[in-house]
Coordinates of C-alpha atoms in Angstrom, one line a residue:
Chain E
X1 CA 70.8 116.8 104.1
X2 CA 74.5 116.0 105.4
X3 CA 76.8 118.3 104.7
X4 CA 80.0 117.5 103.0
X5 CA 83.6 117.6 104.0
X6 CA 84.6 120.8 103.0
X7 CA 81.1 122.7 103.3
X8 CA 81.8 122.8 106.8
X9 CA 85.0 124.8 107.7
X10 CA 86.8 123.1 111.2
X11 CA 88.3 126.0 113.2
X12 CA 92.0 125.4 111.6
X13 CA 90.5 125.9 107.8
X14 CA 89.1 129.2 108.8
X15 CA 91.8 130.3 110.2
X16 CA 93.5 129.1 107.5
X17 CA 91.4 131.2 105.1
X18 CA 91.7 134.1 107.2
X19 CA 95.2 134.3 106.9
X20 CA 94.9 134.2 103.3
X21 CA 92.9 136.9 103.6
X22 CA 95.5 139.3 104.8
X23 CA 97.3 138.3 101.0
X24 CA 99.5 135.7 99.1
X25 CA 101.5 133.3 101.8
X26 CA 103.6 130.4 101.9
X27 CA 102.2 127.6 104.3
X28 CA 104.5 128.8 107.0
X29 CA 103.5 132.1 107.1
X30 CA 100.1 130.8 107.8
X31 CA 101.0 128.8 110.6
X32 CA 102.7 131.6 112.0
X33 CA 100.5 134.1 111.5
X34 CA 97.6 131.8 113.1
X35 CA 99.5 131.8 116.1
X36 CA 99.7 135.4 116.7
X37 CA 96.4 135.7 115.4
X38 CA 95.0 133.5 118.6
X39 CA 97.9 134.7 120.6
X40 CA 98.8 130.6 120.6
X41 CA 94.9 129.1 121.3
X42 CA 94.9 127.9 117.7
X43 CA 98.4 125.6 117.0
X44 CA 98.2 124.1 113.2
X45 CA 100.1 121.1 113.2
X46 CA 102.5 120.7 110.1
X47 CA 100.5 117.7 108.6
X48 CA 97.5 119.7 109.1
X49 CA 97.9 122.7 107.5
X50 CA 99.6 120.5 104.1
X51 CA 96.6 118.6 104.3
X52 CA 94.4 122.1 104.4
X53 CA 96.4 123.6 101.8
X54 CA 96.4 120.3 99.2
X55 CA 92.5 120.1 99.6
X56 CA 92.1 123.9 99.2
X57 CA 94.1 124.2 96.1
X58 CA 91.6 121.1 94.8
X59 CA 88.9 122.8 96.2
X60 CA 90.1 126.2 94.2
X61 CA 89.6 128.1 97.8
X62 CA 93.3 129.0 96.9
X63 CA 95.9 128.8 93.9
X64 CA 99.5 128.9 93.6
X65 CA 101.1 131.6 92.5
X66 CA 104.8 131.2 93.1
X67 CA 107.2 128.2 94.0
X68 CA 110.8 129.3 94.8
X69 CA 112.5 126.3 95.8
X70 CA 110.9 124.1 98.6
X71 CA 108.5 127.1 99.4
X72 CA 105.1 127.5 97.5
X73 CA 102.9 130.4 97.8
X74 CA 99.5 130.6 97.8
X75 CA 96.7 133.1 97.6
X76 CA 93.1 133.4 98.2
X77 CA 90.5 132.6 95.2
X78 CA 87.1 134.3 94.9
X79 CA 85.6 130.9 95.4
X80 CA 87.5 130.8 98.8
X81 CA 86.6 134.3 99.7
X82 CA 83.1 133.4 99.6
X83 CA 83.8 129.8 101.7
X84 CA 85.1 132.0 104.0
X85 CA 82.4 135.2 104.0
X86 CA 79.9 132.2 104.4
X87 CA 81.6 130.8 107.3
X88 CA 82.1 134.1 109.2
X89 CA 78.7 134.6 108.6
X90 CA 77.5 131.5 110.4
X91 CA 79.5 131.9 112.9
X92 CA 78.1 135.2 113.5
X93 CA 74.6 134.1 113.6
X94 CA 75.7 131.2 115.8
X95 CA 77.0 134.1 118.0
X96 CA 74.1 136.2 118.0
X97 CA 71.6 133.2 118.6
X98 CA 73.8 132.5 121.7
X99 CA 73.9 136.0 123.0
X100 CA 69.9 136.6 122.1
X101 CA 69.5 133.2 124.2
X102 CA 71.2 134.3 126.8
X103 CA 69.3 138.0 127.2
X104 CA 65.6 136.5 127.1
X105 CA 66.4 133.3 129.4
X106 CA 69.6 133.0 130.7
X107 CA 71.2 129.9 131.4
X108 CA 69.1 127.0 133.3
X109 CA 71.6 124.9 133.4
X110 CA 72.7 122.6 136.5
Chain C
X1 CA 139.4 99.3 108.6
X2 CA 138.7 98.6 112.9
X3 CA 135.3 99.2 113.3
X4 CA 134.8 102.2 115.8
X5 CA 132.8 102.2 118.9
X6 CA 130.4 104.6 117.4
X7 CA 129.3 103.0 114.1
X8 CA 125.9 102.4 113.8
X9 CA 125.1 98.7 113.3
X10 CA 122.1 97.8 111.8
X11 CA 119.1 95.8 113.1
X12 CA 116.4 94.2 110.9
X13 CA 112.9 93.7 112.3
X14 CA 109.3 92.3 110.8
X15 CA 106.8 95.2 112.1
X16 CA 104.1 93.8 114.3
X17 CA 101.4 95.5 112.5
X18 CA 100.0 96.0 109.0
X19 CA 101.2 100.2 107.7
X20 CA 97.4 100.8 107.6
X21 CA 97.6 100.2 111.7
X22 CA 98.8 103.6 112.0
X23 CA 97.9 103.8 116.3
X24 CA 100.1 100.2 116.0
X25 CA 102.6 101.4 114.2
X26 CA 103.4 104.4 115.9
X27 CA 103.1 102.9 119.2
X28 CA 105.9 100.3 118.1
X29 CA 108.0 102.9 116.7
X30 CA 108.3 104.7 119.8
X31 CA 108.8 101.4 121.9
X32 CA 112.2 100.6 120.0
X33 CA 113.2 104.4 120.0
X34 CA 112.4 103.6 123.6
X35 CA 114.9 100.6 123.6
X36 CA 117.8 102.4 121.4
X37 CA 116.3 101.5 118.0
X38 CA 115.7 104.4 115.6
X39 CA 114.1 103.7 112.6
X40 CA 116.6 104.3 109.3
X41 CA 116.3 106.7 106.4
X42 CA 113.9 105.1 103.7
X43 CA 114.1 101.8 106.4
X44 CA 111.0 99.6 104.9
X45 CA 112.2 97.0 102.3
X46 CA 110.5 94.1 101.7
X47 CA 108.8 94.1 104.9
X48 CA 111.4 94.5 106.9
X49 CA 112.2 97.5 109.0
X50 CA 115.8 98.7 109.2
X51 CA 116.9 100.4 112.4
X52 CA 120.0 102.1 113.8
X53 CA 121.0 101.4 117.1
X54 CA 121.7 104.8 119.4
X55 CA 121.7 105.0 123.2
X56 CA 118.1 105.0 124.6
X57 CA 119.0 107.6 127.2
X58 CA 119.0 109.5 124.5
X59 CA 116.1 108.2 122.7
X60 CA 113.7 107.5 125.0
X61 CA 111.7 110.9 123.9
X62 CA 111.5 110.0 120.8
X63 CA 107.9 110.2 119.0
X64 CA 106.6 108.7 115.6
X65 CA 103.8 109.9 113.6
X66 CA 101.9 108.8 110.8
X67 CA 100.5 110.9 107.9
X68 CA 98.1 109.9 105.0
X69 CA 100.0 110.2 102.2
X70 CA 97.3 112.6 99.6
X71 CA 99.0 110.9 96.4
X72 CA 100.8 107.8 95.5
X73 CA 104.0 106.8 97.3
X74 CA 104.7 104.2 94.8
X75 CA 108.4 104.3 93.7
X76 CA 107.5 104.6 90.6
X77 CA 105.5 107.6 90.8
X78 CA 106.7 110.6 89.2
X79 CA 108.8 112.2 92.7
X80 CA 109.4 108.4 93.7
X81 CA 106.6 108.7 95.7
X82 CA 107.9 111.0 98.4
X83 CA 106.4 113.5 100.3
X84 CA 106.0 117.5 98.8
X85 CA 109.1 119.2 99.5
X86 CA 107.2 122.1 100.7
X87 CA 105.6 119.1 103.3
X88 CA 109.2 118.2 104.6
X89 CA 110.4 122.3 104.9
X90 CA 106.5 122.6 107.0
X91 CA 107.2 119.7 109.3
X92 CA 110.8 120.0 109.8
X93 CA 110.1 124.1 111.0
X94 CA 107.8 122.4 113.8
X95 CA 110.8 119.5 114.9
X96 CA 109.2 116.9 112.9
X97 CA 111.9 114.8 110.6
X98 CA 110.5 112.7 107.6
X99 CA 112.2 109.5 107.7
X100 CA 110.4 106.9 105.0
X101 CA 107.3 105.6 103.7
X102 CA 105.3 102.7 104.3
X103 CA 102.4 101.7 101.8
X104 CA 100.1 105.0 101.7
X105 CA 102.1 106.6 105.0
X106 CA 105.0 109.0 105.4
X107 CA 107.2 108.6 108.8
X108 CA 107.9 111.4 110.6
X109 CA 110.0 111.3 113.5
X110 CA 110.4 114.1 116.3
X111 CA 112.9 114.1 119.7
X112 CA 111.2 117.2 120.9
X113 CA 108.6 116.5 123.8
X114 CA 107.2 119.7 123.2
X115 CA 106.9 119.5 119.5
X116 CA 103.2 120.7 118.6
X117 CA 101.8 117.2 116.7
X118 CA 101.6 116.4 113.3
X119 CA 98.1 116.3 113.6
X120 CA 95.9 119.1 115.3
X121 CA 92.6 118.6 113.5
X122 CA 90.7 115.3 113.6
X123 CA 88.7 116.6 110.8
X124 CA 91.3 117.3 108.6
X125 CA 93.3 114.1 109.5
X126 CA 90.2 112.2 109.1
X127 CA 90.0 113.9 105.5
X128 CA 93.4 112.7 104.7
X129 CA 92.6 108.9 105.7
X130 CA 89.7 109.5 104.1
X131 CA 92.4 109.6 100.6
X132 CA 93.5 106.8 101.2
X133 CA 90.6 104.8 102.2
X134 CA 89.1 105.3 98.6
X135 CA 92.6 104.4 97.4
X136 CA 92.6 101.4 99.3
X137 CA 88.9 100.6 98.3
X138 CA 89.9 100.7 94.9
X139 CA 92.8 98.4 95.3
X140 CA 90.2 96.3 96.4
X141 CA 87.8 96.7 93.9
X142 CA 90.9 95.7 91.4
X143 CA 91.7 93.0 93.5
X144 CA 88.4 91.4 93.6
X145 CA 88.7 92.1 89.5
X146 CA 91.8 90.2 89.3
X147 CA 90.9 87.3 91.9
X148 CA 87.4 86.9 91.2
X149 CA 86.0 87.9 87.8
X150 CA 89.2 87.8 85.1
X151 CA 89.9 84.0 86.2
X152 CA 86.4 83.4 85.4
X153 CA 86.7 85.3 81.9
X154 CA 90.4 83.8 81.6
X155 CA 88.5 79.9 81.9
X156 CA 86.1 81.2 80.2
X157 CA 83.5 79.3 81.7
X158 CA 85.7 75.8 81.6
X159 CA 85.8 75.6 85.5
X160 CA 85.9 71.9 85.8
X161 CA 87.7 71.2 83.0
X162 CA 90.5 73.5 83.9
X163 CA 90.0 72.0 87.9
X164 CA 90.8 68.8 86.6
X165 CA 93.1 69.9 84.0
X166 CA 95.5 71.8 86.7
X167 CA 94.0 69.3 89.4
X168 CA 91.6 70.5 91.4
X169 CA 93.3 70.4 94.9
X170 CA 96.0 73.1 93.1
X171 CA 92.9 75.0 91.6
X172 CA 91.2 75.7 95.1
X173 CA 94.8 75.7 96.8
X174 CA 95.1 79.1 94.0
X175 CA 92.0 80.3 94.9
X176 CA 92.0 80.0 98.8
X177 CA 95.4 82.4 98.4
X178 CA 93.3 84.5 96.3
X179 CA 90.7 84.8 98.7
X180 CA 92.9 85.5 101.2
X181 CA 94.7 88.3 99.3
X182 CA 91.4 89.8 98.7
X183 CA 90.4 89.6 102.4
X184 CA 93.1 91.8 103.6
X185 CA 92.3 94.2 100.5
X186 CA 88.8 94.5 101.6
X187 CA 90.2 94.4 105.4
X188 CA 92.7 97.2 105.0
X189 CA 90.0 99.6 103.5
X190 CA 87.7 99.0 106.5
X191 CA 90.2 99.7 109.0
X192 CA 90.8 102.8 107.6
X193 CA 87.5 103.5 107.5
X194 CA 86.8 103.0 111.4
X195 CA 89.5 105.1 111.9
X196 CA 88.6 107.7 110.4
X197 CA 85.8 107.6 112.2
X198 CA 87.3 107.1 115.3
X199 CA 88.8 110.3 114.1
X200 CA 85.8 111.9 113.6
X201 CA 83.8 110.8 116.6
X202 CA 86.6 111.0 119.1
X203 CA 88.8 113.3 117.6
X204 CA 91.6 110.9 118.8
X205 CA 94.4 108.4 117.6
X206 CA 95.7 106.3 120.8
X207 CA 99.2 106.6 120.3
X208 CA 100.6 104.4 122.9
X209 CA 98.3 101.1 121.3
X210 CA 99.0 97.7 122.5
X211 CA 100.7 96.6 119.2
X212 CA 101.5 93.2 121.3
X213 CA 98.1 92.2 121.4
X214 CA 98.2 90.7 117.9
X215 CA 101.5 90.7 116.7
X216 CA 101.6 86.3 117.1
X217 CA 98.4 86.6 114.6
X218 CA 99.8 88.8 112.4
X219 CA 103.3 87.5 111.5
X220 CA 102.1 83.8 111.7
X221 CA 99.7 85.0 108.9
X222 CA 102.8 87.3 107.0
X223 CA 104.9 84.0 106.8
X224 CA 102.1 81.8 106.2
X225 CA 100.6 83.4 103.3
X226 CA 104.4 84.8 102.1
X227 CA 104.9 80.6 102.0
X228 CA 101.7 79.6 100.2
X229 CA 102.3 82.2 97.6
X230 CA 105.7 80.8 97.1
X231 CA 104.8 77.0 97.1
X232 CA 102.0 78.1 94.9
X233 CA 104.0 79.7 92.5
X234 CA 107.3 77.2 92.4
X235 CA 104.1 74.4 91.7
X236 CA 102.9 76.4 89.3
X237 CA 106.7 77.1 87.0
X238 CA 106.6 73.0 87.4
X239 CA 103.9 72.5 85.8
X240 CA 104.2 74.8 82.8
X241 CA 107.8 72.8 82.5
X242 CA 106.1 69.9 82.2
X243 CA 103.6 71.0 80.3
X244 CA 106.0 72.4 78.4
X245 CA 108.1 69.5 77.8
X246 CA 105.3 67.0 77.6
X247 CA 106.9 64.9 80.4
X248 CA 103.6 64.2 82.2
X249 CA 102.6 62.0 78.5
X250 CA 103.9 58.7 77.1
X251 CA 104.3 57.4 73.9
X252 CA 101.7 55.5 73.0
X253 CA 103.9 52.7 72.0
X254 CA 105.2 52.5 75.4
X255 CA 101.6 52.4 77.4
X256 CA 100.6 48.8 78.6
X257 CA 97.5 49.5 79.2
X258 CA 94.0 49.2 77.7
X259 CA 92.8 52.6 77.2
X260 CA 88.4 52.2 78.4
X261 CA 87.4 53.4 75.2
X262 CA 87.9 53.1 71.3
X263 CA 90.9 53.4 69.8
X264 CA 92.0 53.5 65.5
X265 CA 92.7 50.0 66.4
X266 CA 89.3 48.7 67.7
X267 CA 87.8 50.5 65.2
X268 CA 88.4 48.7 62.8
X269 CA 88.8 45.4 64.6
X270 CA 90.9 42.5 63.0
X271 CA 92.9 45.0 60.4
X272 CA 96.6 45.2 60.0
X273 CA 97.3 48.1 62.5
X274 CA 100.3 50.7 62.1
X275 CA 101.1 53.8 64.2
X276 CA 102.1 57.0 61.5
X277 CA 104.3 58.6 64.3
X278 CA 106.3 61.0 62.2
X279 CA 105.2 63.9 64.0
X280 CA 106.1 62.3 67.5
X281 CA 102.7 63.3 68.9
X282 CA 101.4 59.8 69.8
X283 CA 101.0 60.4 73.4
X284 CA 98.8 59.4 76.4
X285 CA 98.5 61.2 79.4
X286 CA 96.6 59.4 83.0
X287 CA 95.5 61.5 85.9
X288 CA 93.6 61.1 88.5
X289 CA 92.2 64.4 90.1
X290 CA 89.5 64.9 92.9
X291 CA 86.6 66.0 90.5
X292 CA 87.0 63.2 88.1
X293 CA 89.2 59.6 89.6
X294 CA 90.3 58.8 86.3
X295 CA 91.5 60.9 83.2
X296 CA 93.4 60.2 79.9
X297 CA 94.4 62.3 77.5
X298 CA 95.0 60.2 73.9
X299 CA 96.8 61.5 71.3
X300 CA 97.0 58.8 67.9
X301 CA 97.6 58.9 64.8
X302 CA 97.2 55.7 63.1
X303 CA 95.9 53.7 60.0
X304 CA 94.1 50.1 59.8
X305 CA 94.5 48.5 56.5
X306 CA 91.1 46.4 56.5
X307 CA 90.2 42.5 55.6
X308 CA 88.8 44.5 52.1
X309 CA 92.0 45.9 51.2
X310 CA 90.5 49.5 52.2
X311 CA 92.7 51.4 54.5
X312 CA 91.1 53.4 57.5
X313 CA 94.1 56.3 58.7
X314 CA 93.6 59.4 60.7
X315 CA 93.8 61.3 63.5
X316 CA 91.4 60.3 67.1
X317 CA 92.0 62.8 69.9
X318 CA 90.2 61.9 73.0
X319 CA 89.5 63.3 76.4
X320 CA 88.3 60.4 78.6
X321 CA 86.6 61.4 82.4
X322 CA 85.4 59.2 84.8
X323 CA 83.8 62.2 86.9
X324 CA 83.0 61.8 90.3
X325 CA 79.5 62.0 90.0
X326 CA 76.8 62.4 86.6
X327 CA 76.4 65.6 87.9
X328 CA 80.4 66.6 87.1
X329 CA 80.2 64.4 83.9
X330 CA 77.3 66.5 82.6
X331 CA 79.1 69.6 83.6
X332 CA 82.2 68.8 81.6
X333 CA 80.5 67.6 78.3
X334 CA 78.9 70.6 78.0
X335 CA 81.8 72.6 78.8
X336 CA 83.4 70.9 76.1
X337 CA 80.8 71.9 73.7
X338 CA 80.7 75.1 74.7
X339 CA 84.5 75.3 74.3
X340 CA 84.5 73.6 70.8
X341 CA 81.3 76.5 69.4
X342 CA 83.4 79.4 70.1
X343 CA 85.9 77.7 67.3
X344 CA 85.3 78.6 64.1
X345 CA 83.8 76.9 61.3
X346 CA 81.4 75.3 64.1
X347 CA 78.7 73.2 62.5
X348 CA 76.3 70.9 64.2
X349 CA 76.3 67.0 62.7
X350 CA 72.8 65.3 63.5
X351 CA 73.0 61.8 65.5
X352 CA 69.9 59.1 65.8
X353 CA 68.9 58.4 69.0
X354 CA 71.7 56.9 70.5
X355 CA 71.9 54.9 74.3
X356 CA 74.0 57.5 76.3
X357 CA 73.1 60.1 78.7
X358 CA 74.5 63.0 76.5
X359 CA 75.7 63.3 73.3
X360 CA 76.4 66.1 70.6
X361 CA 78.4 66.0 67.2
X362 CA 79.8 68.8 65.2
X363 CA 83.0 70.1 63.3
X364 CA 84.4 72.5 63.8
X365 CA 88.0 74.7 63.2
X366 CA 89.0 72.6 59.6
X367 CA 86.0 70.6 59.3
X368 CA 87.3 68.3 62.0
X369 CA 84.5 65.6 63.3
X370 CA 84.1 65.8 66.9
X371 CA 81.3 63.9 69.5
X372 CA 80.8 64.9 72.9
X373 CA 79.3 61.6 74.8
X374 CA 78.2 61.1 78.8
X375 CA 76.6 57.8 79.9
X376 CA 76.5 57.9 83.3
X377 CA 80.1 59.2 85.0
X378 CA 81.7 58.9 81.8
X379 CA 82.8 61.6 79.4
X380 CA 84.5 61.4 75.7
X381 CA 85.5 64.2 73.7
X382 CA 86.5 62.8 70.8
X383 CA 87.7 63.9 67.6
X384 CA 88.7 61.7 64.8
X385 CA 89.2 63.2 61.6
X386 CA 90.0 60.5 58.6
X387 CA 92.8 61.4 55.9
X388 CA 92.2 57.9 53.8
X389 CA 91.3 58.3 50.2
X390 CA 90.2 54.5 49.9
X391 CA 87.7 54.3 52.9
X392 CA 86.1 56.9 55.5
X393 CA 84.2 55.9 58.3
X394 CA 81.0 57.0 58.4
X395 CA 80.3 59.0 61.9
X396 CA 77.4 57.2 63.2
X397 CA 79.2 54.1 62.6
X398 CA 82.6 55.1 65.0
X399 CA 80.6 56.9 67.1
X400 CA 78.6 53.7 67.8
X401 CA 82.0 52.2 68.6
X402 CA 83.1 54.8 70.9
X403 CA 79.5 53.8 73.0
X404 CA 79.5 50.7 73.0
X405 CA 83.2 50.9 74.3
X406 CA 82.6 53.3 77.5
X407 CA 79.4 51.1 78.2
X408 CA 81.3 47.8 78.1

C-alpha cells in the first residue's frame, strides 16, 4: 500500500525533527542549526522549512508554544518524537542492509 | 513640483501567463527585472501588473519565486490574505523579499545570486501545490455547481421555455461563457496537478520557461472572454429594463394584427366587444426565437355582451409557440404543465377526446381554468378564467374554440 505524504519523512523533515529534538525553536533556529548540523550539505530553503513547520503543527509532530512578535516557537510533540524514532529507525535498517550487502557480495556493479 | 530624474514612473503590463503557471510566471518576472522592470509592492490589480522602472544594470540579477500559498490569500481573509509574518522574517533572513500575491501565490523577490532558493525540497514544495490543487479543485467543483446544476434547479426544468423566453441564441451565448469559465476551473487544477508531479518525479521547476510560447493564446483568450462576459452581462441589464418596463409588449388596442388563435372576441363571435383596460395590462408581446419562429405573449381582459343579452367577461392569458419542430412543441406543453402542478391548488379538469396532438386541463393557484394544447408545431397555454355572473362558458366549449383556431 502507498504511503502517504507525511509517512515518509524527505531528508529536510528529519532534519527538521532532529532539531526539535535538541528543544523548543523558532523556525530560524532550525534552519541554522541544520546547517551546522550537516556542516552546510543540508540547506532549508525559507519556503521549505514554513511549509515543514505549517504541516507539522497540522500534523501535531510539533506545537507552538510561544509567539513574540513575528517569531513563533515551536517544540517537539510525542507524536513527532515517534515520526522521528520511526524514521531513524528505517534509516538504520536501510544502513545496515547496505553494509550487510556489501560484506557477503560486494558490489558487482559496472 | 519638477519631477526628479529619479522618480520611479510606473509601468502597467497584462502578465503572459495564468498565476497558476508558476515556471511562466517566474520566468517573466525575471525577464523585465532583466529589462529594468521591478515588479511593485502589492502590484496585481485587476489583472494587471504594476512595475517600477530601475536601471537593469542593476537588476539584471534579480530572481522571482513562487510559493503555494497554505491558506487563503483572499483580501478578505482574516490577515488580508498575506503571508505569516513569521514566513516574511524566515524568507527575508535568506535575501528573499515578499513583494505581493497573485491568486493562491506569494511573490518573493531576491537580488542575491547566491541566495539559497525558496524551495529546497521537491517533496515539500510538491506538498504545498498539492494545498492548492485541492483548493483549486474545489473551486471547480463549485464552479461546475454554479454553471451546471443551480441553472438547471433555477429553470427548474423549463429549458426551452426559458430558451425561448430569454431567446435561445442569448441562452447558449450564457452558457458557452459558462462553459468556458468552468474549463479554466477544471484546467487550473490540472496544471497544478502535473506540476506537482513534475515536482515529484523530477524534483524540478524550470525557471527560465518560454513564457513566449503562448502568451498570443493566452491574452487573446483574457480579452476575449473579459469582452463576452461584459456584452453578456450589459445584454442581460437590458433585458431585465425591458422586462421591467414592459417595453418589449403593446397594448392590445394598438396591435394590427390577427393574433392565430382565439381571443374573448372570437369566442363569442358576433357579440358587442369591449376591452376592461383599467388595470393597463392588455398587452401582446411577438418574438421570434431559434427554437420556436413565432411566439406571442397575450394578455386581455375583455367582456362580450352576447345576441341573448348574456354577457361573457374575463381574463384569457395565452402563450402561443410555433416550435420549430413537434418534437420542441411537445417539450414545451409539457413543461408548461409541469410548471403550472408545482402551483398550488392544482387540480386536473377531464377533456373528451379532442383532435390535437396534446392536450391537458386543470386549475390551478385561485381556481383559475388553464389548457395546455399541441397539434402538430403549435403550442397554447391558455388560461381564461370568467368573472360574468350572467353567463360562463363552459370549458369544453372554449377549449373547442381555441382548436379549431390553431388548426385553421
Amino acid at each position: 500500500m502507498p504511503r502517504k505524504a507525511m509517512e515518509v519523512l524527505t531528508e529536510s523533515m528529519f532534519y527538521v525533527l532532529m532539531a526539535f529534538c535538541r528543544g523548543p525553536m523558532c523556525g530560524i533556529d532550525v534552519a541554522d542549526y541544520v546547517e551546522k548540523r550537516t556542516n552546510g550539505r543540508v540547506q532549508i530553503g525559507p519556503a521549505t522549512l514554513y511549509t515543514i513547520l505549517a504541516k507539522f503543527e497540522k500534523e501535531k509532530y510539533v506545537r507552538e508554544i510561544e509567539v513574540e512578535g513575528r517569531k513563533r516557537t515551536y517544540c517537539i510533540t510525542g507524536k513527532g518524537l515517534d515520526a522521528y524514532t520511526a524514521e531513524l529507525e528505517r534509516l538504520r535498517r536501510c544502513v545496515a542492509d547496505a553494509e550487510d550487502s556489501a560484506l557477503s557480495g560486494g558490489y558487482n556493479g559496472g | 513640483m519638477v519631477k526628479g530624474n529619479k522618480e520611479k514612473r510606473r509601468v502597467y503590463r497584462l502578465p503572459p501567463c495564468p498565476a497558476y503557471d508558476v515556471e511562466g510566471m517566474e520566468s517573466w518576472l525575471a525577464d523585465m527585472a532583466r529589462d529594468g522592470l521591478l515588479l511593485c509592492r502589492d502590484g496585481f490589480f485587476a489583472g494587471f501588473a504594476a512595475f517600477e522602472r530601475a536601471d537593469p544594470q542593476d537588476t539584471r540579477g534579480i530572481k522571482y519565486r513562487l510559493e503555494a500559498a497554505e491558506k487563503s490569500t483572499s483580501m478578505w481573509a482574516d490577515d488580508g490574505g498575506e503571508p505569516d509574518a513569521e514566513a516574511v522574517e524566515i524568507s527575508e533572513k535568506y535575501g528573499w523579499e515578499y513583494i505581493a500575491k497573485r491568486c493562491d501565490f506569494y511573490i518573493y523577490r531576491s537580488s542575491d545570486p547566491a541566495a539559497r532558493e525558496l524551495n529546497t525540497d521537491p517533496v515539500v514544495q510538491a506538498l504545498a501545490l498539492n494545498t492548492v490543487r485541492k483548493r483549486q479543485r474545489s473551486a471547480a467543483l463549485s464552479c461546475l455547481f454554479w454553471t451546471m446544476i443551480y441553472p438547471i434547479i433555477a429553470i427548474r426544468g423549463n429549458l426551452f421555455i426559458t430558451m425561448i423566453g430569454i431567446r435561445t441564441w442569448y441562452f447558449l451565448f450564457g452558457a458557452a461563457l459558462l462553459f468556458w469559465y468552468l474549463a479554466a476551473s477544471i484546467g487550473r487544477a490540472l496544471h497544478l496537478g502535473r506540476l506537482r508531479k513534475k515536482l515529484l518525479n523530477d524534483g524540478t521547476i524550470d525557471h527560465g520557461k518560454n513564457w513566449r510560447k503562448r502568451v498570443y493564446f493566452y491574452h487573446a483568450g483574457t480579452v476575449i472572454r473579459s469582452v463576452l462576459t461584459i456584452i453578456w452581462a450589459c445584454i442581460l441589464l437590458q433585458k431585465w429594463g425591458i422586462s421591467a418596463s414592459n417595453a418589449d409588449k403593446i397594448p392590445l388596442s394598438d396591435y394590427a394584427a390577427d393574433p392565430p388563435f382565439a381571443t374573448i372576441a372570437d369566442l363569442s363571435p358576433g357579440g358587442e366587444y369591449s376591452e376592461d383596460d383599467y388595470l393597463n395590462t392588455n398587452k401582446v408581446s411577438e418574438w421570434s426565437d431559434w427554437l420556436s419562429k413565432y411566439n406571442i405573449d397575450w394578455s386581455e381582459i375583455a367582456s362580450v355582451r352576447r345576441s341573448d343579452g348574456t354577457i361573457l367577461s374575463g381574463g384569457l392569458y395565452v402563450d402561443y409557440h410555433e416550435a420549430a419542430s413537434p418534437w420542441i412543441a411537445e417539450k414545451i406543453a409539457r413543461e408548461y404543465v409541469r410548471t403550472d402542478r408545482r402551483n398550488r391548488n392544482f387540480d386536473p379538469l377531464e377533456l373528451p377526446a379532442l383532435d390535437v396532438d396534446f392536450a391537458v386541463a386543470y386549475t390551478h393557484t385561485i381556481n383559475l381554468p388553464t389548457v395546455v394544447l399541441r397539434d402538430g408545431n403549435k403550442v397554447i397555454h391558455a388560461t381564461f378564467y370568467q368573472a360574468s355572473e350572467t353567463y360562463i362558458m363552459p370549458l369544453e366549449e372554449w377549449v373547442d374554440i381555441m382548436i379549431k383556431s390553431i388548426k385553421s
